[in-house]
PDB file of C-alpha atoms in Angstrom:
ATOM      1  CA  GLN A   1     -11.186 -15.927   4.835  1.00  0.00           C
ATOM      2  CA  VAL A   2      -8.805 -13.338   3.428  1.00  0.00           C
ATOM      3  CA  GLN A   3      -8.378 -10.121   5.396  1.00  0.00           C
ATOM      4  CA  LEU A   4      -6.181  -7.118   4.745  1.00  0.00           C
ATOM      5  CA  VAL A   5      -6.380  -4.621   7.586  1.00  0.00           C
ATOM      6  CA  GLU A   6      -4.793  -1.208   7.118  1.00  0.00           C
ATOM      7  CA  SER A   7      -3.846   1.126   9.938  1.00  0.00           C
ATOM      8  CA  GLY A   8      -1.747   4.211  10.550  1.00  0.00           C
ATOM      9  CA  GLY A   9      -3.648   6.834   8.630  1.00  0.00           C
ATOM     10  CA  GLY A  10      -4.491  10.202  10.091  1.00  0.00           C
ATOM     11  CA  LEU A  11      -4.011  13.938   9.865  1.00  0.00           C
ATOM     12  CA  VAL A  12      -0.538  15.375   9.479  1.00  0.00           C
ATOM     13  CA  GLN A  13       0.928  18.716   8.474  1.00  0.00           C
ATOM     14  CA  ALA A  14       2.820  19.123   5.230  1.00  0.00           C
ATOM     15  CA  GLY A  15       6.404  17.982   5.662  1.00  0.00           C
ATOM     16  CA  GLY A  16       5.428  15.431   8.276  1.00  0.00           C
ATOM     17  CA  SER A  17       5.536  11.644   8.234  1.00  0.00           C
ATOM     18  CA  LEU A  18       3.178   8.721   8.630  1.00  0.00           C
ATOM     19  CA  ARG A  19       3.678   4.980   8.580  1.00  0.00           C
ATOM     20  CA  LEU A  20       0.909   2.807   7.210  1.00  0.00           C
ATOM     21  CA  SER A  21       0.625  -0.878   8.012  1.00  0.00           C
ATOM     22  CA  CYS A  22      -1.365  -3.634   6.377  1.00  0.00           C
ATOM     23  CA  ALA A  23      -1.745  -6.903   8.243  1.00  0.00           C
ATOM     24  CA  ALA A  24      -2.774  -9.837   6.080  1.00  0.00           C
ATOM     25  CA  SER A  25      -4.387 -13.130   6.991  1.00  0.00           C
ATOM     26  CA  GLY A  26      -5.837 -16.012   5.010  1.00  0.00           C
ATOM     27  CA  ILE A  27      -3.231 -15.781   2.247  1.00  0.00           C
ATOM     28  CA  ASN A  28       0.212 -17.196   1.602  1.00  0.00           C
ATOM     29  CA  PHE A  29       1.702 -13.803   2.269  1.00  0.00           C
ATOM     30  CA  SER A  30       5.290 -14.514   1.284  1.00  0.00           C
ATOM     31  CA  LEU A  31       4.245 -15.543  -2.234  1.00  0.00           C
ATOM     32  CA  ASN A  32       2.126 -12.477  -2.951  1.00  0.00           C
ATOM     33  CA  ARG A  33       3.009  -9.130  -4.359  1.00  0.00           C
ATOM     34  CA  MET A  34       1.880  -6.394  -1.985  1.00  0.00           C
ATOM     35  CA  SER A  35       0.947  -2.903  -3.065  1.00  0.00           C
ATOM     36  CA  TRP A  36      -0.392   0.384  -1.808  1.00  0.00           C
ATOM     37  CA  TYR A  37      -2.892   2.371  -3.859  1.00  0.00           C
ATOM     38  CA  ARG A  38      -4.537   5.653  -3.127  1.00  0.00           C
ATOM     39  CA  GLN A  39      -7.739   7.265  -4.249  1.00  0.00           C
ATOM     40  CA  THR A  40      -8.918  10.848  -4.115  1.00  0.00           C
ATOM     41  CA  PRO A  41     -12.414  12.097  -4.961  1.00  0.00           C
ATOM     42  CA  GLY A  42     -13.018  12.249  -8.683  1.00  0.00           C
ATOM     43  CA  LYS A  43      -9.869  10.349  -9.551  1.00  0.00           C
ATOM     44  CA  GLN A  44      -9.099   6.759 -10.333  1.00  0.00           C
ATOM     45  CA  ARG A  45      -7.325   4.633  -7.801  1.00  0.00           C
ATOM     46  CA  GLU A  46      -3.607   4.898  -8.498  1.00  0.00           C
ATOM     47  CA  LEU A  47      -0.668   2.696  -7.645  1.00  0.00           C
ATOM     48  CA  VAL A  48       1.627   4.314  -5.088  1.00  0.00           C
ATOM     49  CA  ALA A  49       4.142   1.571  -4.371  1.00  0.00           C
ATOM     50  CA  ALA A  50       4.546  -2.173  -4.764  1.00  0.00           C
ATOM     51  CA  ILE A  51       6.873  -4.866  -3.488  1.00  0.00           C
ATOM     52  CA  THR A  52       7.192  -8.307  -5.009  1.00  0.00           C
ATOM     53  CA  SER A  53       7.599 -11.567  -3.157  1.00  0.00           C
ATOM     54  CA  GLY A  54      11.305 -11.275  -3.885  1.00  0.00           C
ATOM     55  CA  GLY A  55      11.548  -7.790  -2.450  1.00  0.00           C
ATOM     56  CA  THR A  56      11.723  -5.775  -5.661  1.00  0.00           C
ATOM     57  CA  THR A  57      10.058  -2.408  -5.234  1.00  0.00           C
ATOM     58  CA  ASN A  58       8.604   0.184  -7.557  1.00  0.00           C
ATOM     59  CA  TYR A  59       7.062   3.574  -6.919  1.00  0.00           C
ATOM     60  CA  ALA A  60       4.914   6.155  -8.580  1.00  0.00           C
ATOM     61  CA  ASP A  61       7.042   9.060  -9.780  1.00  0.00           C
ATOM     62  CA  SER A  62       5.169  11.398  -7.466  1.00  0.00           C
ATOM     63  CA  VAL A  63       6.343   9.580  -4.332  1.00  0.00           C
ATOM     64  CA  LYS A  64       9.845   8.440  -5.273  1.00  0.00           C
ATOM     65  CA  ASP A  65      12.473   9.396  -2.697  1.00  0.00           C
ATOM     66  CA  ARG A  66       9.740  10.213  -0.171  1.00  0.00           C
ATOM     67  CA  PHE A  67       7.903   6.924   0.385  1.00  0.00           C
ATOM     68  CA  THR A  68       9.338   3.509   1.202  1.00  0.00           C
ATOM     69  CA  ILE A  69       7.472   0.226   0.971  1.00  0.00           C
ATOM     70  CA  SER A  70       8.674  -2.783   2.956  1.00  0.00           C
ATOM     71  CA  ARG A  71       7.385  -6.132   4.054  1.00  0.00           C
ATOM     72  CA  ASP A  72       7.804  -8.456   7.013  1.00  0.00           C
ATOM     73  CA  ASN A  73       6.884 -11.955   5.894  1.00  0.00           C
ATOM     74  CA  ALA A  74       7.124 -13.307   9.437  1.00  0.00           C
ATOM     75  CA  LYS A  75       4.381 -10.895  10.483  1.00  0.00           C
ATOM     76  CA  SER A  76       2.455 -11.030   7.188  1.00  0.00           C
ATOM     77  CA  THR A  77       2.561  -7.255   7.155  1.00  0.00           C
ATOM     78  CA  VAL A  78       3.455  -4.649   4.577  1.00  0.00           C
ATOM     79  CA  TYR A  79       4.386  -1.086   5.467  1.00  0.00           C
ATOM     80  CA  LEU A  80       4.437   2.247   3.735  1.00  0.00           C
ATOM     81  CA  GLN A  81       6.707   4.837   5.299  1.00  0.00           C
ATOM     82  CA  MET A  82       5.656   8.246   4.036  1.00  0.00           C
ATOM     83  CA  ASN A  83       7.995  11.190   4.591  1.00  0.00           C
ATOM     84  CA  SER A  84       7.923  14.795   3.439  1.00  0.00           C
ATOM     85  CA  LEU A  85       4.188  14.552   2.974  1.00  0.00           C
ATOM     86  CA  LYS A  86       2.440  17.010   0.693  1.00  0.00           C
ATOM     87  CA  PRO A  87      -1.213  18.078   0.569  1.00  0.00           C
ATOM     88  CA  GLU A  88      -1.547  16.217  -2.737  1.00  0.00           C
ATOM     89  CA  ASP A  89      -0.775  12.980  -0.893  1.00  0.00           C
ATOM     90  CA  THR A  90      -4.176  13.258   0.757  1.00  0.00           C
ATOM     91  CA  GLY A  91      -6.490  10.363  -0.004  1.00  0.00           C
ATOM     92  CA  VAL A  92      -7.666   6.934   1.031  1.00  0.00           C
ATOM     93  CA  TYR A  93      -4.833   4.441   0.958  1.00  0.00           C
ATOM     94  CA  TYR A  94      -5.645   0.858   0.118  1.00  0.00           C
ATOM     95  CA  CYS A  95      -3.574  -2.249   0.611  1.00  0.00           C
ATOM     96  CA  ASN A  96      -3.622  -4.782  -2.210  1.00  0.00           C
ATOM     97  CA  SER A  97      -2.348  -8.325  -2.393  1.00  0.00           C
ATOM     98  CA  ASP A  98      -2.098 -10.219  -5.638  1.00  0.00           C
ATOM     99  CA  ARG A  99      -0.549 -13.274  -7.142  1.00  0.00           C
ATOM    100  CA  ALA A 100      -0.748 -14.957 -10.512  1.00  0.00           C
ATOM    101  CA  THR A 101       0.148 -18.374 -11.812  1.00  0.00           C
ATOM    102  CA  VAL A 102      -0.319 -19.870 -15.247  1.00  0.00           C
ATOM    103  CA  PHE A 103      -3.724 -21.197 -14.240  1.00  0.00           C
ATOM    104  CA  LYS A 104      -5.101 -18.735 -11.742  1.00  0.00           C
ATOM    105  CA  SER A 105      -4.829 -15.224 -10.344  1.00  0.00           C
ATOM    106  CA  TRP A 106      -5.845 -13.736  -7.018  1.00  0.00           C
ATOM    107  CA  ALA A 107      -6.325 -10.152  -5.882  1.00  0.00           C
ATOM    108  CA  TYR A 108      -7.555  -8.813  -2.570  1.00  0.00           C
ATOM    109  CA  TRP A 109      -8.157  -5.324  -1.140  1.00  0.00           C
ATOM    110  CA  GLY A 110      -8.243  -3.851   2.298  1.00  0.00           C
ATOM    111  CA  GLN A 111     -10.898  -1.420   3.481  1.00  0.00           C
ATOM    112  CA  GLY A 112      -8.634   1.608   3.214  1.00  0.00           C
ATOM    113  CA  THR A 113      -7.201   4.139   5.636  1.00  0.00           C
ATOM    114  CA  GLN A 114      -7.600   7.902   5.293  1.00  0.00           C
ATOM    115  CA  VAL A 115      -4.563  10.149   5.069  1.00  0.00           C
ATOM    116  CA  ASN A 116      -5.037  13.903   5.291  1.00  0.00           C
ATOM    117  CA  VAL A 117      -2.129  16.275   4.794  1.00  0.00           C
ATOM    118  CA  SER A 118      -2.783  19.886   5.688  1.00  0.00           C
ATOM    119  CA  SER A 119      -0.882  22.779   4.153  1.00  0.00           C
TER     120      SER A 119
END
């Protein structure tokens, strides 16, 4: 059974920091791309940051130079370090794991963790 369990969300003042974690089980973690998405009311879920199995990262323009995604394959965990937080970073943050081959693709989601940034 695949599980992605996020933690680390909470309430923080603008300018503060939070570190999100996503612990995965039931997947071959080291082979999967790992991503963080966020969703706010009335908006579509958007990609915040992603890291490939090889360690290549990419970020949404809105979080570049403030957020850092990393992974620890030994712990099957992906992290999102969020610095200089802004009120517009508020939302539910979801962990995603995906992988594709020629014959098959997989995608899994966590349950989400709430981040609230006060002004």
